[in-house]
């Protein structure tokens, strides 16, 4: 677990798909999830609560819908491919050229209250489409009063908290 945190700290990734790997343990609140375009730890054996992630500022990441001409590099090719796959093959009901941000915590053993969506304030300025996926856990309670408070800064939002212990 310490090794993974060191890798994240050094590289500040925009995309992290660790789904279906039988990972155990808890998420560290220092992970830069609010700044990540894709953070997917679904279908693992993770436990504890989904933390309120701490962050200072998001690094600038080039997106496909920018007007910048990028020189060829393997990392940019990977980012472009992954963004394409995320936008067009996940069948999420978003359209247009807005950036799609997916935070997928589904299919684990996370417990505790439903956290606020981990979206960095800088992201809200860009009218992103956002998916908070946490179905199939042991989350309990009800949505906090300002869970949907960031909706005005979003182009669209999907929330999946099915198959939990939600009340209210």
PDB file of C-alpha atoms in Angstrom:
ATOM      1  CA  UNK A   1       0.000   0.000   0.000  1.00  0.00           C
ATOM      2  CA  UNK A   2       2.841   2.395   0.746  1.00  0.00           C
ATOM      3  CA  UNK A   3       4.332   1.639  -2.689  1.00  0.00           C
ATOM      4  CA  UNK A   4       1.114   2.611  -4.506  1.00  0.00           C
ATOM      5  CA  UNK A   5       0.908   5.889  -2.579  1.00  0.00           C
ATOM      6  CA  UNK A   6       4.523   6.706  -3.537  1.00  0.00           C
ATOM      7  CA  UNK A   7       3.782   6.099  -7.219  1.00  0.00           C
ATOM      8  CA  UNK A   8       0.683   8.324  -7.071  1.00  0.00           C
ATOM      9  CA  UNK A   9       2.600  11.104  -5.337  1.00  0.00           C
ATOM     10  CA  UNK A  10       5.369  11.095  -7.926  1.00  0.00           C
ATOM     11  CA  UNK A  11       3.335  10.900 -11.103  1.00  0.00           C
ATOM     12  CA  UNK A  12       0.103  12.764 -10.242  1.00  0.00           C
ATOM     13  CA  UNK A  13      -1.958  10.592 -12.602  1.00  0.00           C
ATOM     14  CA  UNK A  14      -5.090  11.794 -14.345  1.00  0.00           C
ATOM     15  CA  UNK A  15      -6.331   8.245 -14.973  1.00  0.00           C
ATOM     16  CA  UNK A  16      -6.210   5.332 -12.582  1.00  0.00           C
ATOM     17  CA  UNK A  17      -8.097   2.119 -13.259  1.00  0.00           C
ATOM     18  CA  UNK A  18      -7.391  -0.413 -10.527  1.00  0.00           C
ATOM     19  CA  UNK A  19     -10.700  -2.242 -10.887  1.00  0.00           C
ATOM     20  CA  UNK A  20     -11.071  -6.011 -10.377  1.00  0.00           C
ATOM     21  CA  UNK A  21      -7.689  -6.576  -8.759  1.00  0.00           C
ATOM     22  CA  UNK A  22      -8.635  -8.017  -5.356  1.00  0.00           C
ATOM     23  CA  UNK A  23      -7.158  -4.944  -3.644  1.00  0.00           C
ATOM     24  CA  UNK A  24      -7.730  -4.748   0.108  1.00  0.00           C
ATOM     25  CA  UNK A  25      -7.384  -2.023   2.698  1.00  0.00           C
ATOM     26  CA  UNK A  26      -8.565   1.565   2.917  1.00  0.00           C
ATOM     27  CA  UNK A  27      -8.181   4.564   0.642  1.00  0.00           C
ATOM     28  CA  UNK A  28      -5.753   7.261   1.727  1.00  0.00           C
ATOM     29  CA  UNK A  29      -7.295  10.733   2.001  1.00  0.00           C
ATOM     30  CA  UNK A  30      -4.154  12.191   0.376  1.00  0.00           C
ATOM     31  CA  UNK A  31      -4.862  10.551  -2.990  1.00  0.00           C
ATOM     32  CA  UNK A  32      -5.514  13.259  -5.629  1.00  0.00           C
ATOM     33  CA  UNK A  33      -8.937  11.830  -6.531  1.00  0.00           C
ATOM     34  CA  UNK A  34     -10.669  15.258  -6.880  1.00  0.00           C
ATOM     35  CA  UNK A  35      -8.165  16.124  -9.612  1.00  0.00           C
ATOM     36  CA  UNK A  36      -8.390  12.816 -11.464  1.00  0.00           C
ATOM     37  CA  UNK A  37     -10.432  12.359 -14.621  1.00  0.00           C
ATOM     38  CA  UNK A  38     -10.849   8.632 -13.946  1.00  0.00           C
ATOM     39  CA  UNK A  39     -10.398   6.972 -10.576  1.00  0.00           C
ATOM     40  CA  UNK A  40     -11.736   3.410 -10.620  1.00  0.00           C
ATOM     41  CA  UNK A  41     -11.242   1.023  -7.711  1.00  0.00           C
ATOM     42  CA  UNK A  42     -14.454  -0.897  -8.393  1.00  0.00           C
ATOM     43  CA  UNK A  43     -14.889  -4.636  -7.837  1.00  0.00           C
ATOM     44  CA  UNK A  44     -12.129  -5.022  -5.257  1.00  0.00           C
ATOM     45  CA  UNK A  45     -12.159  -5.898  -1.555  1.00  0.00           C
ATOM     46  CA  UNK A  46     -11.564  -2.379  -0.224  1.00  0.00           C
ATOM     47  CA  UNK A  47     -13.049  -1.366   3.139  1.00  0.00           C
ATOM     48  CA  UNK A  48     -13.393   1.578   5.495  1.00  0.00           C
ATOM     49  CA  UNK A  49     -15.093   4.799   4.521  1.00  0.00           C
ATOM     50  CA  UNK A  50     -14.724   6.703   1.272  1.00  0.00           C
ATOM     51  CA  UNK A  51     -12.651   9.617   2.565  1.00  0.00           C
ATOM     52  CA  UNK A  52     -13.045  13.324   2.003  1.00  0.00           C
ATOM     53  CA  UNK A  53      -9.961  13.594  -0.158  1.00  0.00           C
ATOM     54  CA  UNK A  54      -7.503  16.412   0.578  1.00  0.00           C
ATOM     55  CA  UNK A  55      -5.832  18.284  -2.241  1.00  0.00           C
ATOM     56  CA  UNK A  56      -4.181  21.656  -2.829  1.00  0.00           C
ATOM     57  CA  UNK A  57      -4.471  22.330  -6.543  1.00  0.00           C
ATOM     58  CA  UNK A  58      -4.866  20.198  -9.615  1.00  0.00           C
ATOM     59  CA  UNK A  59      -2.016  19.967 -12.133  1.00  0.00           C
ATOM     60  CA  UNK A  60      -2.857  21.063 -15.655  1.00  0.00           C
ATOM     61  CA  UNK A  61      -3.717  18.050 -17.804  1.00  0.00           C
ATOM     62  CA  UNK A  62      -4.274  18.312 -21.596  1.00  0.00           C
ATOM     63  CA  UNK A  63      -7.693  17.074 -22.789  1.00  0.00           C
ATOM     64  CA  UNK A  64      -8.839  15.995 -26.224  1.00  0.00           C
ATOM     65  CA  UNK A  65     -11.139  18.974 -26.589  1.00  0.00           C
ATOM     66  CA  UNK A  66      -8.344  21.510 -26.158  1.00  0.00           C
ATOM     67  CA  UNK A  67      -7.128  23.479 -29.148  1.00  0.00           C
ATOM     68  CA  UNK A  68      -3.505  22.754 -28.381  1.00  0.00           C
ATOM     69  CA  UNK A  69      -1.537  20.761 -30.929  1.00  0.00           C
ATOM     70  CA  UNK A  70       0.287  18.072 -29.025  1.00  0.00           C
ATOM     71  CA  UNK A  71       3.561  16.606 -30.260  1.00  0.00           C
ATOM     72  CA  UNK A  72       3.437  12.834 -30.489  1.00  0.00           C
ATOM     73  CA  UNK A  73       4.332  11.061 -27.298  1.00  0.00           C
ATOM     74  CA  UNK A  74       3.292   7.630 -26.048  1.00  0.00           C
ATOM     75  CA  UNK A  75       1.781   9.134 -22.904  1.00  0.00           C
ATOM     76  CA  UNK A  76      -0.405  11.583 -24.856  1.00  0.00           C
ATOM     77  CA  UNK A  77      -1.497   8.777 -27.164  1.00  0.00           C
ATOM     78  CA  UNK A  78      -2.511   6.731 -24.117  1.00  0.00           C
ATOM     79  CA  UNK A  79      -4.407   9.672 -22.587  1.00  0.00           C
ATOM     80  CA  UNK A  80      -6.208  10.272 -25.859  1.00  0.00           C
ATOM     81  CA  UNK A  81      -7.160   6.614 -26.231  1.00  0.00           C
ATOM     82  CA  UNK A  82      -8.332   6.305 -22.635  1.00  0.00           C
ATOM     83  CA  UNK A  83     -10.387   9.508 -22.873  1.00  0.00           C
ATOM     84  CA  UNK A  84     -11.968   8.233 -26.085  1.00  0.00           C
ATOM     85  CA  UNK A  85     -12.786   4.871 -24.499  1.00  0.00           C
ATOM     86  CA  UNK A  86     -14.227   6.552 -21.420  1.00  0.00           C
ATOM     87  CA  UNK A  87     -16.395   8.984 -23.378  1.00  0.00           C
ATOM     88  CA  UNK A  88     -17.750   6.806 -26.118  1.00  0.00           C
ATOM     89  CA  UNK A  89     -17.878   3.237 -24.873  1.00  0.00           C
ATOM     90  CA  UNK A  90     -19.266   3.553 -21.341  1.00  0.00           C
ATOM     91  CA  UNK A  91     -22.748   4.449 -22.622  1.00  0.00           C
ATOM     92  CA  UNK A  92     -23.219   7.174 -20.056  1.00  0.00           C
ATOM     93  CA  UNK A  93     -25.952   9.589 -21.143  1.00  0.00           C
ATOM     94  CA  UNK A  94     -23.696  12.600 -21.677  1.00  0.00           C
ATOM     95  CA  UNK A  95     -23.146  14.381 -24.932  1.00  0.00           C
ATOM     96  CA  UNK A  96     -21.145  17.284 -26.232  1.00  0.00           C
ATOM     97  CA  UNK A  97     -17.494  18.068 -25.772  1.00  0.00           C
ATOM     98  CA  UNK A  98     -17.460  18.458 -21.990  1.00  0.00           C
ATOM     99  CA  UNK A  99     -14.901  16.453 -20.084  1.00  0.00           C
ATOM    100  CA  UNK A 100     -16.260  13.301 -18.469  1.00  0.00           C
ATOM    101  CA  UNK A 101     -14.988  12.665 -14.929  1.00  0.00           C
ATOM    102  CA  UNK A 102     -15.642   9.224 -13.414  1.00  0.00           C
ATOM    103  CA  UNK A 103     -14.994   8.283  -9.791  1.00  0.00           C
ATOM    104  CA  UNK A 104     -15.956   4.632  -9.343  1.00  0.00           C
ATOM    105  CA  UNK A 105     -15.910   3.130  -5.848  1.00  0.00           C
ATOM    106  CA  UNK A 106     -18.541   0.451  -6.609  1.00  0.00           C
ATOM    107  CA  UNK A 107     -18.513  -3.212  -5.659  1.00  0.00           C
ATOM    108  CA  UNK A 108     -16.338  -3.048  -2.531  1.00  0.00           C
ATOM    109  CA  UNK A 109     -16.984  -3.128   1.210  1.00  0.00           C
ATOM    110  CA  UNK A 110     -16.914   0.627   1.831  1.00  0.00           C
ATOM    111  CA  UNK A 111     -19.009   1.618   4.823  1.00  0.00           C
ATOM    112  CA  UNK A 112     -19.964   4.784   6.641  1.00  0.00           C
ATOM    113  CA  UNK A 113     -21.842   7.803   5.339  1.00  0.00           C
ATOM    114  CA  UNK A 114     -22.189   8.798   1.704  1.00  0.00           C
ATOM    115  CA  UNK A 115     -19.328  11.274   1.143  1.00  0.00           C
ATOM    116  CA  UNK A 116     -19.565  14.522  -0.755  1.00  0.00           C
ATOM    117  CA  UNK A 117     -18.586  14.021  -4.400  1.00  0.00           C
ATOM    118  CA  UNK A 118     -14.800  14.510  -4.630  1.00  0.00           C
ATOM    119  CA  UNK A 119     -14.718  17.209  -7.302  1.00  0.00           C
ATOM    120  CA  UNK A 120     -11.999  19.860  -7.297  1.00  0.00           C
ATOM    121  CA  UNK A 121     -13.336  23.441  -7.503  1.00  0.00           C
ATOM    122  CA  UNK A 122     -11.226  24.027 -10.634  1.00  0.00           C
ATOM    123  CA  UNK A 123     -13.207  21.288 -12.377  1.00  0.00           C
ATOM    124  CA  UNK A 124     -16.516  23.045 -11.707  1.00  0.00           C
ATOM    125  CA  UNK A 125     -15.381  26.046 -13.750  1.00  0.00           C
ATOM    126  CA  UNK A 126     -15.206  23.800 -16.830  1.00  0.00           C
ATOM    127  CA  UNK A 127     -18.808  22.502 -16.734  1.00  0.00           C
ATOM    128  CA  UNK A 128     -17.737  18.836 -16.616  1.00  0.00           C
ATOM    129  CA  UNK A 129     -19.960  15.771 -16.769  1.00  0.00           C
ATOM    130  CA  UNK A 130     -19.497  13.835 -13.547  1.00  0.00           C
ATOM    131  CA  UNK A 131     -20.240  10.255 -12.490  1.00  0.00           C
ATOM    132  CA  UNK A 132     -20.049   9.258  -8.802  1.00  0.00           C
ATOM    133  CA  UNK A 133     -20.431   5.471  -8.721  1.00  0.00           C
ATOM    134  CA  UNK A 134     -20.567   3.799  -5.315  1.00  0.00           C
ATOM    135  CA  UNK A 135     -23.171   1.055  -5.726  1.00  0.00           C
ATOM    136  CA  UNK A 136     -22.670  -2.337  -4.122  1.00  0.00           C
ATOM    137  CA  UNK A 137     -21.044  -1.266  -0.873  1.00  0.00           C
ATOM    138  CA  UNK A 138     -22.217  -0.922   2.725  1.00  0.00           C
ATOM    139  CA  UNK A 139     -22.743   2.844   2.769  1.00  0.00           C
ATOM    140  CA  UNK A 140     -25.402   3.893   5.267  1.00  0.00           C
ATOM    141  CA  UNK A 141     -27.454   6.923   6.196  1.00  0.00           C
ATOM    142  CA  UNK A 142     -28.780   9.553   3.844  1.00  0.00           C
ATOM    143  CA  UNK A 143     -27.361  12.147   1.481  1.00  0.00           C
ATOM    144  CA  UNK A 144     -25.919  15.108   3.372  1.00  0.00           C
ATOM    145  CA  UNK A 145     -27.672  18.417   2.798  1.00  0.00           C
ATOM    146  CA  UNK A 146     -25.157  19.754   0.288  1.00  0.00           C
ATOM    147  CA  UNK A 147     -24.397  16.530  -1.632  1.00  0.00           C
ATOM    148  CA  UNK A 148     -25.908  18.023  -4.782  1.00  0.00           C
ATOM    149  CA  UNK A 149     -24.610  21.536  -4.026  1.00  0.00           C
ATOM    150  CA  UNK A 150     -22.033  21.367  -6.822  1.00  0.00           C
ATOM    151  CA  UNK A 151     -24.616  20.587  -9.511  1.00  0.00           C
ATOM    152  CA  UNK A 152     -24.787  24.187 -10.728  1.00  0.00           C
ATOM    153  CA  UNK A 153     -21.123  23.944 -11.737  1.00  0.00           C
ATOM    154  CA  UNK A 154     -21.650  20.695 -13.646  1.00  0.00           C
ATOM    155  CA  UNK A 155     -22.885  20.036 -17.155  1.00  0.00           C
ATOM    156  CA  UNK A 156     -24.396  16.724 -15.990  1.00  0.00           C
ATOM    157  CA  UNK A 157     -24.177  14.302 -13.067  1.00  0.00           C
ATOM    158  CA  UNK A 158     -24.828  10.601 -12.507  1.00  0.00           C
ATOM    159  CA  UNK A 159     -24.967   9.173  -8.988  1.00  0.00           C
ATOM    160  CA  UNK A 160     -25.210   5.419  -8.434  1.00  0.00           C
ATOM    161  CA  UNK A 161     -25.428   4.368  -4.795  1.00  0.00           C
ATOM    162  CA  UNK A 162     -27.653   1.335  -5.404  1.00  0.00           C
ATOM    163  CA  UNK A 163     -27.297  -1.801  -3.277  1.00  0.00           C
ATOM    164  CA  UNK A 164     -26.191  -0.025  -0.085  1.00  0.00           C
ATOM    165  CA  UNK A 165     -27.917   0.646   3.258  1.00  0.00           C
ATOM    166  CA  UNK A 166     -29.206   4.130   2.493  1.00  0.00           C
ATOM    167  CA  UNK A 167     -32.157   5.600   4.369  1.00  0.00           C
ATOM    168  CA  UNK A 168     -34.148   8.813   4.413  1.00  0.00           C
TER     169      UNK A 168
END
